[in-house]
mmCIF file of C-alpha atoms in Angstrom:
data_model
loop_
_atom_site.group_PDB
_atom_site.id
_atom_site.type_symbol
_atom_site.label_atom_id
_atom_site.label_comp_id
_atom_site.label_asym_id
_atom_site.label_seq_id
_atom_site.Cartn_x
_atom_site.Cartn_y
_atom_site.Cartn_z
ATOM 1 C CA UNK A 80 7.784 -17.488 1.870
ATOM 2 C CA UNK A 81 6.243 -15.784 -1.564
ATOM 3 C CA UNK A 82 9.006 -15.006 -3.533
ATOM 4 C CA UNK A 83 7.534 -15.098 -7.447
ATOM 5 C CA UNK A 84 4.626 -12.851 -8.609
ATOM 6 C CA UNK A 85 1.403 -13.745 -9.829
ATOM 7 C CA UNK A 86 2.388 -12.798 -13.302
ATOM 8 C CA UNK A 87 4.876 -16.070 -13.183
ATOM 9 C CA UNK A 88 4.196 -19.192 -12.608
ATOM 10 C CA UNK A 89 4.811 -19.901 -9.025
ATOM 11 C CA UNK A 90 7.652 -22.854 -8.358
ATOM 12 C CA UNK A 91 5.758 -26.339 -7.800
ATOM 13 C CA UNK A 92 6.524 -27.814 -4.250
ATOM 14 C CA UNK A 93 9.297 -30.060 -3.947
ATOM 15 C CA UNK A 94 9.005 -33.152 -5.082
ATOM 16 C CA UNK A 95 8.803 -35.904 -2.567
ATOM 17 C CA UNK A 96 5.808 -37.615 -0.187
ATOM 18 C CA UNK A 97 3.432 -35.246 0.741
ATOM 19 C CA UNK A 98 2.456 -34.899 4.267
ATOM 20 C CA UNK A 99 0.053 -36.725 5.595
ATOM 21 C CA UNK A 100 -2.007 -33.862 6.409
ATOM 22 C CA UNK A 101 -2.326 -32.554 3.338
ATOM 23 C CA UNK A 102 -4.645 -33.167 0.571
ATOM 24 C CA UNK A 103 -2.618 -32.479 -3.089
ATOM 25 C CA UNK A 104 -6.281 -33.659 -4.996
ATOM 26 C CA UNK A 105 -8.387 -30.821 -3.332
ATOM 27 C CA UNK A 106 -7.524 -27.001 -3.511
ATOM 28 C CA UNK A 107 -6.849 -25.766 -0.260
ATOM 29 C CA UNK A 108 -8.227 -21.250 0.424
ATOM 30 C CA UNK A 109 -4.910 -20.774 1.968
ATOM 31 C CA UNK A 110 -2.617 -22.251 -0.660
ATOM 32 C CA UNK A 111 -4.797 -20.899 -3.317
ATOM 33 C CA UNK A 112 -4.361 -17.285 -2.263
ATOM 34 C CA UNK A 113 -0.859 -18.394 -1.617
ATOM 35 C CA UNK A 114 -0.379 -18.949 -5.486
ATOM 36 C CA UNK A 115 -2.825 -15.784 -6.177
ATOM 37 C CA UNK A 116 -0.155 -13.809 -4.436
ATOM 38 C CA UNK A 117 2.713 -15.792 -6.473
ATOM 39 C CA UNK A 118 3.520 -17.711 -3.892
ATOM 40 C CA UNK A 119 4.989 -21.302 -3.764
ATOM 41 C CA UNK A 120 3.064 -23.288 -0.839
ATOM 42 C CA UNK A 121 0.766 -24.473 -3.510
ATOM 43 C CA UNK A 122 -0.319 -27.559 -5.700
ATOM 44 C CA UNK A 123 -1.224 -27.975 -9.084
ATOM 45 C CA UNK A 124 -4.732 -28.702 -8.154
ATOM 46 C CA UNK A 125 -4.287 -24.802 -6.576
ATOM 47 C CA UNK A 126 -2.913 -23.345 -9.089
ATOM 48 C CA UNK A 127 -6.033 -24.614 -11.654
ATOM 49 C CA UNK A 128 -8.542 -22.870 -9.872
ATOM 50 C CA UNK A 129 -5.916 -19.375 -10.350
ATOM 51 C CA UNK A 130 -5.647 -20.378 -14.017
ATOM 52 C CA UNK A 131 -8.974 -20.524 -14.475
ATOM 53 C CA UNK A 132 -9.992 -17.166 -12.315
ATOM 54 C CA UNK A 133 -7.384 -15.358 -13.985
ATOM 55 C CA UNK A 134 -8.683 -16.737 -17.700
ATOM 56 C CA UNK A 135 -11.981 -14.865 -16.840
ATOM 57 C CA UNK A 136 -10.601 -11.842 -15.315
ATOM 58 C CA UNK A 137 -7.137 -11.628 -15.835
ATOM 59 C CA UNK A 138 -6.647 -8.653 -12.996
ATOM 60 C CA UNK A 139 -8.143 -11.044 -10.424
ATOM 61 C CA UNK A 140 -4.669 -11.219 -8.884
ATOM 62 C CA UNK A 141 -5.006 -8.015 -7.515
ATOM 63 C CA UNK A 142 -7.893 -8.863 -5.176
ATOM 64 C CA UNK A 143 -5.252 -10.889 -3.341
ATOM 65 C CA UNK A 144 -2.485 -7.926 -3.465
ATOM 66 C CA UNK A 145 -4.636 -5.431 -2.481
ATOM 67 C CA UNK A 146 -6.092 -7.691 0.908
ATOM 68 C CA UNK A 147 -2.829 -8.060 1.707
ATOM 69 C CA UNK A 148 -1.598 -4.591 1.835
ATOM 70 C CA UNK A 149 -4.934 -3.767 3.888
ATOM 71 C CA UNK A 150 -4.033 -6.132 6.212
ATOM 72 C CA UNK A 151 -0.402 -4.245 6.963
ATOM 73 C CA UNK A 152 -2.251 -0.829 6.532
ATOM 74 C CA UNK A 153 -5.068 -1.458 9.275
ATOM 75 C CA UNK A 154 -2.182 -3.665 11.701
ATOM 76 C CA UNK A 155 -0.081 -0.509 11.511
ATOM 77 C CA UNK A 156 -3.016 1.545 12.669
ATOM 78 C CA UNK A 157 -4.092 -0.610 15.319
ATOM 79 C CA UNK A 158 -0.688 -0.868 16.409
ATOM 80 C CA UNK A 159 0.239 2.953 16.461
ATOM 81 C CA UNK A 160 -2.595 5.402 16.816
ATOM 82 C CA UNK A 161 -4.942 2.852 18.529
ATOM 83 C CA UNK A 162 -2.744 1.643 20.803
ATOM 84 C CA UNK A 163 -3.905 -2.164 20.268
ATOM 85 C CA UNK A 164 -1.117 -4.870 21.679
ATOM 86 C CA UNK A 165 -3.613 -7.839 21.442
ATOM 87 C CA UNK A 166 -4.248 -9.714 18.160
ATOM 88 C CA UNK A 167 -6.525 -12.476 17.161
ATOM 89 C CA UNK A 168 -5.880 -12.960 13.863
ATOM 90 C CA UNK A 169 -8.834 -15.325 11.691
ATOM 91 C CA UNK A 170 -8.117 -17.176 9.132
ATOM 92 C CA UNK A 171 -4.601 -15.877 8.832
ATOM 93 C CA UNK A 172 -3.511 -18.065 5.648
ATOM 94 C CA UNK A 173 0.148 -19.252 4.874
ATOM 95 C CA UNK A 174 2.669 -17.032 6.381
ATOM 96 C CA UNK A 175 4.084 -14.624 3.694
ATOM 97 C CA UNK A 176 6.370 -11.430 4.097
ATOM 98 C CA UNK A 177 4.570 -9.305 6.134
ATOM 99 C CA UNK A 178 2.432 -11.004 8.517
ATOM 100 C CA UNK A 179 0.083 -9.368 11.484
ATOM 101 C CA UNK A 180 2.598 -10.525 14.219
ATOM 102 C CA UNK A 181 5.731 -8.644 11.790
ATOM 103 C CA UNK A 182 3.766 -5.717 11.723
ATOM 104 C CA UNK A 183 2.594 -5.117 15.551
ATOM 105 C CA UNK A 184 5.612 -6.509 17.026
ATOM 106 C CA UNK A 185 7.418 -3.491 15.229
ATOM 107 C CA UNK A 186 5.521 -1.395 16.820
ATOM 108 C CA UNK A 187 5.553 -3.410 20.345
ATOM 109 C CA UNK A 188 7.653 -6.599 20.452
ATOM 110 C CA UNK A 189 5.160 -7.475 23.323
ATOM 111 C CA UNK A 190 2.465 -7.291 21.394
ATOM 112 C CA UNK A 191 0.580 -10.803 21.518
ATOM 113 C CA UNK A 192 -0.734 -12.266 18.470
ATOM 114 C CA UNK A 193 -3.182 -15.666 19.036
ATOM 115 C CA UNK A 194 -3.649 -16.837 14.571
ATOM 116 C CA UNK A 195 -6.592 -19.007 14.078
ATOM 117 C CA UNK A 196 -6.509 -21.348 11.219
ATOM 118 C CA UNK A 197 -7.829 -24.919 9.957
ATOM 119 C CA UNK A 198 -5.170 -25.493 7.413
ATOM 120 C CA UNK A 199 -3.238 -28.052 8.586
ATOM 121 C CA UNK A 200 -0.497 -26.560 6.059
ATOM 122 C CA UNK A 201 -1.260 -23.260 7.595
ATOM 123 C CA UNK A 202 -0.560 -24.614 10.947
ATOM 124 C CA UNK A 203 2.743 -26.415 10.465
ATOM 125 C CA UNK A 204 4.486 -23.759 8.569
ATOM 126 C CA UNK A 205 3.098 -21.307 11.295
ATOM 127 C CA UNK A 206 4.551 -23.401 14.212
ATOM 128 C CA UNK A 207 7.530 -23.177 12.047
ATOM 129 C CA UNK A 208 7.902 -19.907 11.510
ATOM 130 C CA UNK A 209 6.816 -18.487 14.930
ATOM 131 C CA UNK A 210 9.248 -20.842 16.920
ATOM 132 C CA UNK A 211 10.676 -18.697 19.574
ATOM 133 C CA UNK A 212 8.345 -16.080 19.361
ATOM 134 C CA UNK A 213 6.854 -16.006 22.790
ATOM 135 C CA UNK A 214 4.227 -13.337 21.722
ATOM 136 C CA UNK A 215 2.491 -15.271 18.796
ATOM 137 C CA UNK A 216 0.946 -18.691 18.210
ATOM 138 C CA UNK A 217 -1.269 -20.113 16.343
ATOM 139 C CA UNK A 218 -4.552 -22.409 16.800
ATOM 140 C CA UNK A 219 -6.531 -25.294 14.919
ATOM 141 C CA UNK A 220 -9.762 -24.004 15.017
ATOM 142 C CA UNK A 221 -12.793 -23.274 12.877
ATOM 143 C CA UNK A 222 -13.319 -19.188 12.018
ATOM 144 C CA UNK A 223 -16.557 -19.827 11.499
ATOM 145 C CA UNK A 224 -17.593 -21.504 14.617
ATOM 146 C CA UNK A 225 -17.255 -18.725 17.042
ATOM 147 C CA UNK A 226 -18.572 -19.678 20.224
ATOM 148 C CA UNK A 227 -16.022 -22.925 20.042
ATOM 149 C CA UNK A 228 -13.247 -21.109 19.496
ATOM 150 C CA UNK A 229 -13.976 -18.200 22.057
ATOM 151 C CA UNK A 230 -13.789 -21.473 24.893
ATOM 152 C CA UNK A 231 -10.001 -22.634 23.141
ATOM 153 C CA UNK A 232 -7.487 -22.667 25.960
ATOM 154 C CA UNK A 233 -4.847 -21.118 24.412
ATOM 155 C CA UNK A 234 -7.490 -18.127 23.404
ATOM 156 C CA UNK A 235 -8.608 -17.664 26.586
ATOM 157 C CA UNK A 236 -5.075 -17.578 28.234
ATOM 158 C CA UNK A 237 -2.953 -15.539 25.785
ATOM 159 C CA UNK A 238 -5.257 -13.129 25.258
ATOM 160 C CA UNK A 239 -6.180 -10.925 28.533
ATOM 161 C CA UNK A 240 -9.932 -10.441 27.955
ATOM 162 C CA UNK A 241 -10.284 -7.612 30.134
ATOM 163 C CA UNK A 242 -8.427 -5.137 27.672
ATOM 164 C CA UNK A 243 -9.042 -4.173 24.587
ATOM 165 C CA UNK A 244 -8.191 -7.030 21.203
ATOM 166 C CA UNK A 245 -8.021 -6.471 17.725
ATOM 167 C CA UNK A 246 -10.722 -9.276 16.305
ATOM 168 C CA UNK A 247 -9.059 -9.019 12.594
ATOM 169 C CA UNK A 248 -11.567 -11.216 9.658
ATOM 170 C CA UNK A 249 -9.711 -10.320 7.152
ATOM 171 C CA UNK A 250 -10.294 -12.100 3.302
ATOM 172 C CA UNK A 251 -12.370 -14.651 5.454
ATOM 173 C CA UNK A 252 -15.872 -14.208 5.408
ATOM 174 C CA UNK A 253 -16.131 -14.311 1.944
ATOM 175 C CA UNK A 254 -15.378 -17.913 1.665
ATOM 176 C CA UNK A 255 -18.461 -18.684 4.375
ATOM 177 C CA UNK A 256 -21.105 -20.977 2.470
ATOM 178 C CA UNK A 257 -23.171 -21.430 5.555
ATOM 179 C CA UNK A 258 -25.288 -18.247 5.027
ATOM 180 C CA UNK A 259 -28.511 -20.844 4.920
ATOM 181 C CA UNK A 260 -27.892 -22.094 8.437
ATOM 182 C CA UNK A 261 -26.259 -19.242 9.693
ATOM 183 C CA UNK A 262 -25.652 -15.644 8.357
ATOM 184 C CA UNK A 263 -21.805 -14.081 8.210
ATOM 185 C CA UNK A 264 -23.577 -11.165 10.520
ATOM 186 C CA UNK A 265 -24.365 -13.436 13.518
ATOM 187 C CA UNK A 266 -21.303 -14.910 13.441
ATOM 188 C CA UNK A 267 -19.634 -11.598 13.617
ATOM 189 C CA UNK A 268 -21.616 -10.905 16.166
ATOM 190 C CA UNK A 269 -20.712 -13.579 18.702
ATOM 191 C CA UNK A 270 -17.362 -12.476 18.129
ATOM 192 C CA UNK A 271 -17.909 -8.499 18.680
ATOM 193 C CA UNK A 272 -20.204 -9.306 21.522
ATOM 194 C CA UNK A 273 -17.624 -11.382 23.165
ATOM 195 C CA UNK A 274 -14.789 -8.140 22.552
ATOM 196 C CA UNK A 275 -13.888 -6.097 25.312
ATOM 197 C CA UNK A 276 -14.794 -2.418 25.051
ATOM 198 C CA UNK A 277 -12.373 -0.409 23.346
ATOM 199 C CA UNK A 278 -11.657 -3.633 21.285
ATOM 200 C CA UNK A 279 -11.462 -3.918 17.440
ATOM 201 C CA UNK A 280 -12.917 -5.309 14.573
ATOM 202 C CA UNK A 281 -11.194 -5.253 10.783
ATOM 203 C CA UNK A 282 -12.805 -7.210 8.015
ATOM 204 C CA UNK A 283 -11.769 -6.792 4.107
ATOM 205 C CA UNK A 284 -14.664 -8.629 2.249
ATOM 206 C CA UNK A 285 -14.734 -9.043 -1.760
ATOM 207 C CA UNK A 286 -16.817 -6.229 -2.959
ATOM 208 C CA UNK A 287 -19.945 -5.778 -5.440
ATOM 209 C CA UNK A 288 -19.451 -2.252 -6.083
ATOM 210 C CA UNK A 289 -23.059 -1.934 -8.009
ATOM 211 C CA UNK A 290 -21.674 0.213 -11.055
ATOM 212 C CA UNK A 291 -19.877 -0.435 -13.925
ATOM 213 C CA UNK A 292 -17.816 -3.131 -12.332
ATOM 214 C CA UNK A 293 -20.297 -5.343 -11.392
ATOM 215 C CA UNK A 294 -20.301 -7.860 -14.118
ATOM 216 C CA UNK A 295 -16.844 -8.238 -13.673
ATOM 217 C CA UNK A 296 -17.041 -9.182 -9.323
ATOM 218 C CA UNK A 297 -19.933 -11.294 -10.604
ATOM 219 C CA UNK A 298 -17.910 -13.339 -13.570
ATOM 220 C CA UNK A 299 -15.190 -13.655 -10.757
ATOM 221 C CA UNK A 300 -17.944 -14.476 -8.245
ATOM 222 C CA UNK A 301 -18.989 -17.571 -10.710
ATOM 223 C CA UNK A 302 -15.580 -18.783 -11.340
ATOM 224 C CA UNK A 303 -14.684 -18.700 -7.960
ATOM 225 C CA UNK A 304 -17.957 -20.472 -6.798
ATOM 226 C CA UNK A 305 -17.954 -23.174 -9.536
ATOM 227 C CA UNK A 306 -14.089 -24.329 -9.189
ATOM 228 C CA UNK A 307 -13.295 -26.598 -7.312
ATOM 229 C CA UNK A 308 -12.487 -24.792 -4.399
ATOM 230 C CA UNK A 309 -16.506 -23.725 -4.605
ATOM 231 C CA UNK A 310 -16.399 -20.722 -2.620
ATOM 232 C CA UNK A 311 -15.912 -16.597 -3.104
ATOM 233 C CA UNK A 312 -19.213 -14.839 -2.522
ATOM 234 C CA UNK A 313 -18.751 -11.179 -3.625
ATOM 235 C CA UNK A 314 -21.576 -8.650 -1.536
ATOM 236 C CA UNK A 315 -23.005 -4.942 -1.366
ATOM 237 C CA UNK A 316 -21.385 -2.041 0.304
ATOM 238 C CA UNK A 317 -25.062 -2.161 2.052
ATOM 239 C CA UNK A 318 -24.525 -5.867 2.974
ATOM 240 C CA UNK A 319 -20.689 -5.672 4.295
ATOM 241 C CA UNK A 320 -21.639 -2.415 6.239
ATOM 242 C CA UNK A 321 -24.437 -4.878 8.198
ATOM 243 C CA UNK A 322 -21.130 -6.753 9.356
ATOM 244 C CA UNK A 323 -20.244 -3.303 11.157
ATOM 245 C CA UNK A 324 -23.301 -2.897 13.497
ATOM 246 C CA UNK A 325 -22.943 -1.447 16.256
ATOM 247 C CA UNK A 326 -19.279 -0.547 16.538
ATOM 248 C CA UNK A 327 -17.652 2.388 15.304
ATOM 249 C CA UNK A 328 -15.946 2.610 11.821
ATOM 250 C CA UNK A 329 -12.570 4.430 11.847
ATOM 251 C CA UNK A 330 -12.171 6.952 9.047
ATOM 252 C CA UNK A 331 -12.826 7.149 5.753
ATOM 253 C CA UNK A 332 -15.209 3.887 7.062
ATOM 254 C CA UNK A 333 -16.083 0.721 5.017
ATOM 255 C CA UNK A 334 -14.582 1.615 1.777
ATOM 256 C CA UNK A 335 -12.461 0.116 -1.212
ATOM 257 C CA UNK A 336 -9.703 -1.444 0.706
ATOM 258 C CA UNK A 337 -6.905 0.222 -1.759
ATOM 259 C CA UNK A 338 -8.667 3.911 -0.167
ATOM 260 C CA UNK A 339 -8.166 2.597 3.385
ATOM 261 C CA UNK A 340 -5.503 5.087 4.858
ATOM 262 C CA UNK A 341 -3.197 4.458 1.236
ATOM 263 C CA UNK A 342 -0.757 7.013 2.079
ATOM 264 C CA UNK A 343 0.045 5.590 5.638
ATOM 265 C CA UNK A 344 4.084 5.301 5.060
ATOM 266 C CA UNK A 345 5.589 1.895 4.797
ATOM 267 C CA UNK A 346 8.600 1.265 7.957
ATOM 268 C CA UNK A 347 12.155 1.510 6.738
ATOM 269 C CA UNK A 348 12.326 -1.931 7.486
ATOM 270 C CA UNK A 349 9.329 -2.943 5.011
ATOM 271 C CA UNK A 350 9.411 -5.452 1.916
ATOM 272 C CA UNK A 351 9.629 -3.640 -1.118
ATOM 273 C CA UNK A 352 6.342 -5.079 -2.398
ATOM 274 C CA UNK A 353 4.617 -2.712 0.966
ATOM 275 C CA UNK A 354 6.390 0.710 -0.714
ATOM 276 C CA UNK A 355 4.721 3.186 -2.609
ATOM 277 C CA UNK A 356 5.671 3.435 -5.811
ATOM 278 C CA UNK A 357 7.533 -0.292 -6.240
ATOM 279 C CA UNK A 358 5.995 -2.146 -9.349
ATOM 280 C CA UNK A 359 3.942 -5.331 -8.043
ATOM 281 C CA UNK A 360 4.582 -7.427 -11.705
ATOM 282 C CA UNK A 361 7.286 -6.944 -13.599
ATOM 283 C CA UNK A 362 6.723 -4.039 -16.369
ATOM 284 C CA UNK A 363 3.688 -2.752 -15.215
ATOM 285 C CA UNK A 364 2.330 0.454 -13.423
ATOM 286 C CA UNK A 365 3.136 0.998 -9.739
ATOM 287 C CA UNK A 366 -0.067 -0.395 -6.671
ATOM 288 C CA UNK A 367 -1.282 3.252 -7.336
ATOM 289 C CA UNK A 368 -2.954 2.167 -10.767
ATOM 290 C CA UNK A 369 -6.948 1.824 -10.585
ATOM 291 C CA UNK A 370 -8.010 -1.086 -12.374
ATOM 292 C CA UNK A 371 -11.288 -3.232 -12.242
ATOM 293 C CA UNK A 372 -10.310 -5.619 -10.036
ATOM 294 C CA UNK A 373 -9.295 -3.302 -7.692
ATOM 295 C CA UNK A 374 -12.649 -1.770 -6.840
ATOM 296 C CA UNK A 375 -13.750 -5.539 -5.454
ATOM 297 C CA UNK A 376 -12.724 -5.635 -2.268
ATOM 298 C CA UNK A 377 -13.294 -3.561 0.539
ATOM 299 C CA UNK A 378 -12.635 -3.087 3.836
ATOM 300 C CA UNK A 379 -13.266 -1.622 7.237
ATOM 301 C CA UNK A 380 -11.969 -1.195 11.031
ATOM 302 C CA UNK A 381 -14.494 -0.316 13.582
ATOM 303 C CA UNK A 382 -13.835 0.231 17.375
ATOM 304 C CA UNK A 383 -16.236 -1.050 20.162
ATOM 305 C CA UNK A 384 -17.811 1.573 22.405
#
C-alpha cells in the first residue's frame, strides 16, 4: 500500500469520517513508520513526528528502509535454508509490499503466518488484505504481554507447537517503555522459552553503535522519545546481544542489519525497491550507500537448540 518515498510527502488519507477506531489526534508506531517508509496510511499528526525526526537527522528515513529489507532478507532465510513454514509475526505494522506472509508463501504457499498487532488500523487493513488467504491471519493482541498472547486461541491452533516457529520481533522492542516494570530480555524470554526446539528468533533493534555515530542514534533517540509518539529507545550491541541468550545466532550474528546476508538475491517476482542496485529516493545513490543512519539498527536470527 506504500507507493511514495520518504523523500515526498506521502498523500494525506482520504478525506471523509474517520473510523471509529482510529485516533487522527495521537500518532499511531504503525502509521508513523508507515509515513517513514513514504507510505500513505498516515495522519498529519504522523507525519509531524517524521518532520520533526527527519529535521534532526535528515537520513532517519533509512532506519525504516533498512528494517524493512531485513525483514525480507531473514523471511527468505527462514523460509529456504532453514526450512521454517511457521510464522508468528510481532508487531507486524501496516501491510506494505513485501510482507512476511509474501515472502514465505513464495517459498511454501503452505506456509502459516499467525501477525500479532494492537493497531486497530493494522488489523482492519490486515483482515483486508489477507482475505482468502487460508495460511495467514492476524490477531489483536499486546507484543509485549507475552504470556497472554501465548494462551490466544487462534495462536495456539494455527500454529502446531510441536514443530519448529519462527518468533520474528522485528522493529518492536525498541518502542517498549516498560523496561522499569519489566525488562525487553524477560519478555523475550517467555517467548523463546515457550518456542519449540529447532524454532527461531529474529529481532532488528535500533542500534547505539558506540563510535562516531553515537551522537547521531542519540539526537534521534531524543526526538523520537520527546514527540509525541514518546517512544524509540536506541541500545548497545552488548545490550541487544542479551536479547539472544541462549539460542544460537545464525551467521555473521547480531550485526548492522544492512550486513545481515546483503547479497542474498531478491526473487524475480520482487518489488523493485527489494533489488540491488534500484535507487530508494529519487536521484540518489543505490541501498548499497553507507550513511549514518544506516549503522543504527541492527539485527539478528538465532535458532533454538
Amino acid at each position: 500500500m506504500s507507493g511514495a518515498t520518504p523523500d515526498t510527502p506521502s498523500t494525506p488519507l482520504p478525506d471523509g469520517p474517520v473510523p471509529p477506531y482510529v485516533d487522527p489526534t495521537r500518532p499511531s508506531i504503525a502509521r508513523v513508520y508507515d509515513a517513514f517508509l513514504g507510505g500513505t496510511d498516515n495522519y498529519e499528526v504522523d507525519r509531524e513526528v517524521l518532520r520533526g525526526v527527519l529535521k534532526a537527522a535528515p537520513e532517519a528515513a533509512d532506519l525504516a528502509v533498512e528494517n524493512r529489507r531485513f525483514l525480507v532478507r531473514a523471511c527468505r532465510y527462514l523460509a529456504e535454508q532453514a526450512g521454517i513454514t511457521q510464522y508468528l509475526d510481532c508487531g507486524s505494522g501496516l501491510p506494505t509490499a513485501e510482507n512476511t506472509h509474501n515472502v514465505v508463501q513464495r517459498t511454501d504457499p503452505r506456509a502459516t503466518v499467525v501477525y500479532v498487532d494492537n493497531d486497530p488500523m493494522v488489523v482492519a487493513h490486515s483482515r483486508a488484505l489477507l482475505a482468502g488467504n487460508e495460511n495467514a491471519t492476524i490477531v489483536p493482541a499486546d507484543i509485549f504481554a507475552p504470556e497472554e498472547l501465548l494462551r490466544n486461541e487462534t495462536v495456539r491452533s494455527r500454529l502446531d507447537w510441536t514443530r519448529p516457529i519462527a518468533l520474528l520481533h522485528l522493529g518492536t522492542l525498541h518502542h517498549y517503555n516498560g523496561e522499569h516494570i519489566r525488562t525487553r530480555k524477560d519478555i523475550v524470554r517467555a517467548y523463546t522459552e515457550a518456542l519449540p526446539p529447532g524454532s527461531y528468533l529474529a529481532i532488528s533493534h535500533f542500534l547505539d553503535p558506540e563510535d562516531e555515530n553515537s551522537a547521531l542514534a542519540r539526537t534521534m533517540e531524543d526526538m523520537f522519545l520527546h514527540s509525541m509518539m514518546g517512544s524509540g529507545t536506541f541500545s548497545t550491541r552488548a545490550e541487544l546481544a542479551a536479547l539472544f541468550d541462549g539460542l544460537d545466532l545464525v551467521a555473521p550474528g547480531l550485526t548492522r542489519c544492512l550486513d545481515w546476508h546483503p547479497d542474498t538475491p531478491p526473487p524475480p517476482d520482487a518489488p523493485p525497491q527489494d533489488r540491488p542496485g534500484q535507487p530508494d529516493r529519487p536521484g540518489r545513490p543505490d541501498s548499497t550507500r553507507s550513511n549514518a543512519a544506516r549503522q543504527c539498527i541492527a539485527g539478528g536470527v538465532a535458532r533454538k537448540p
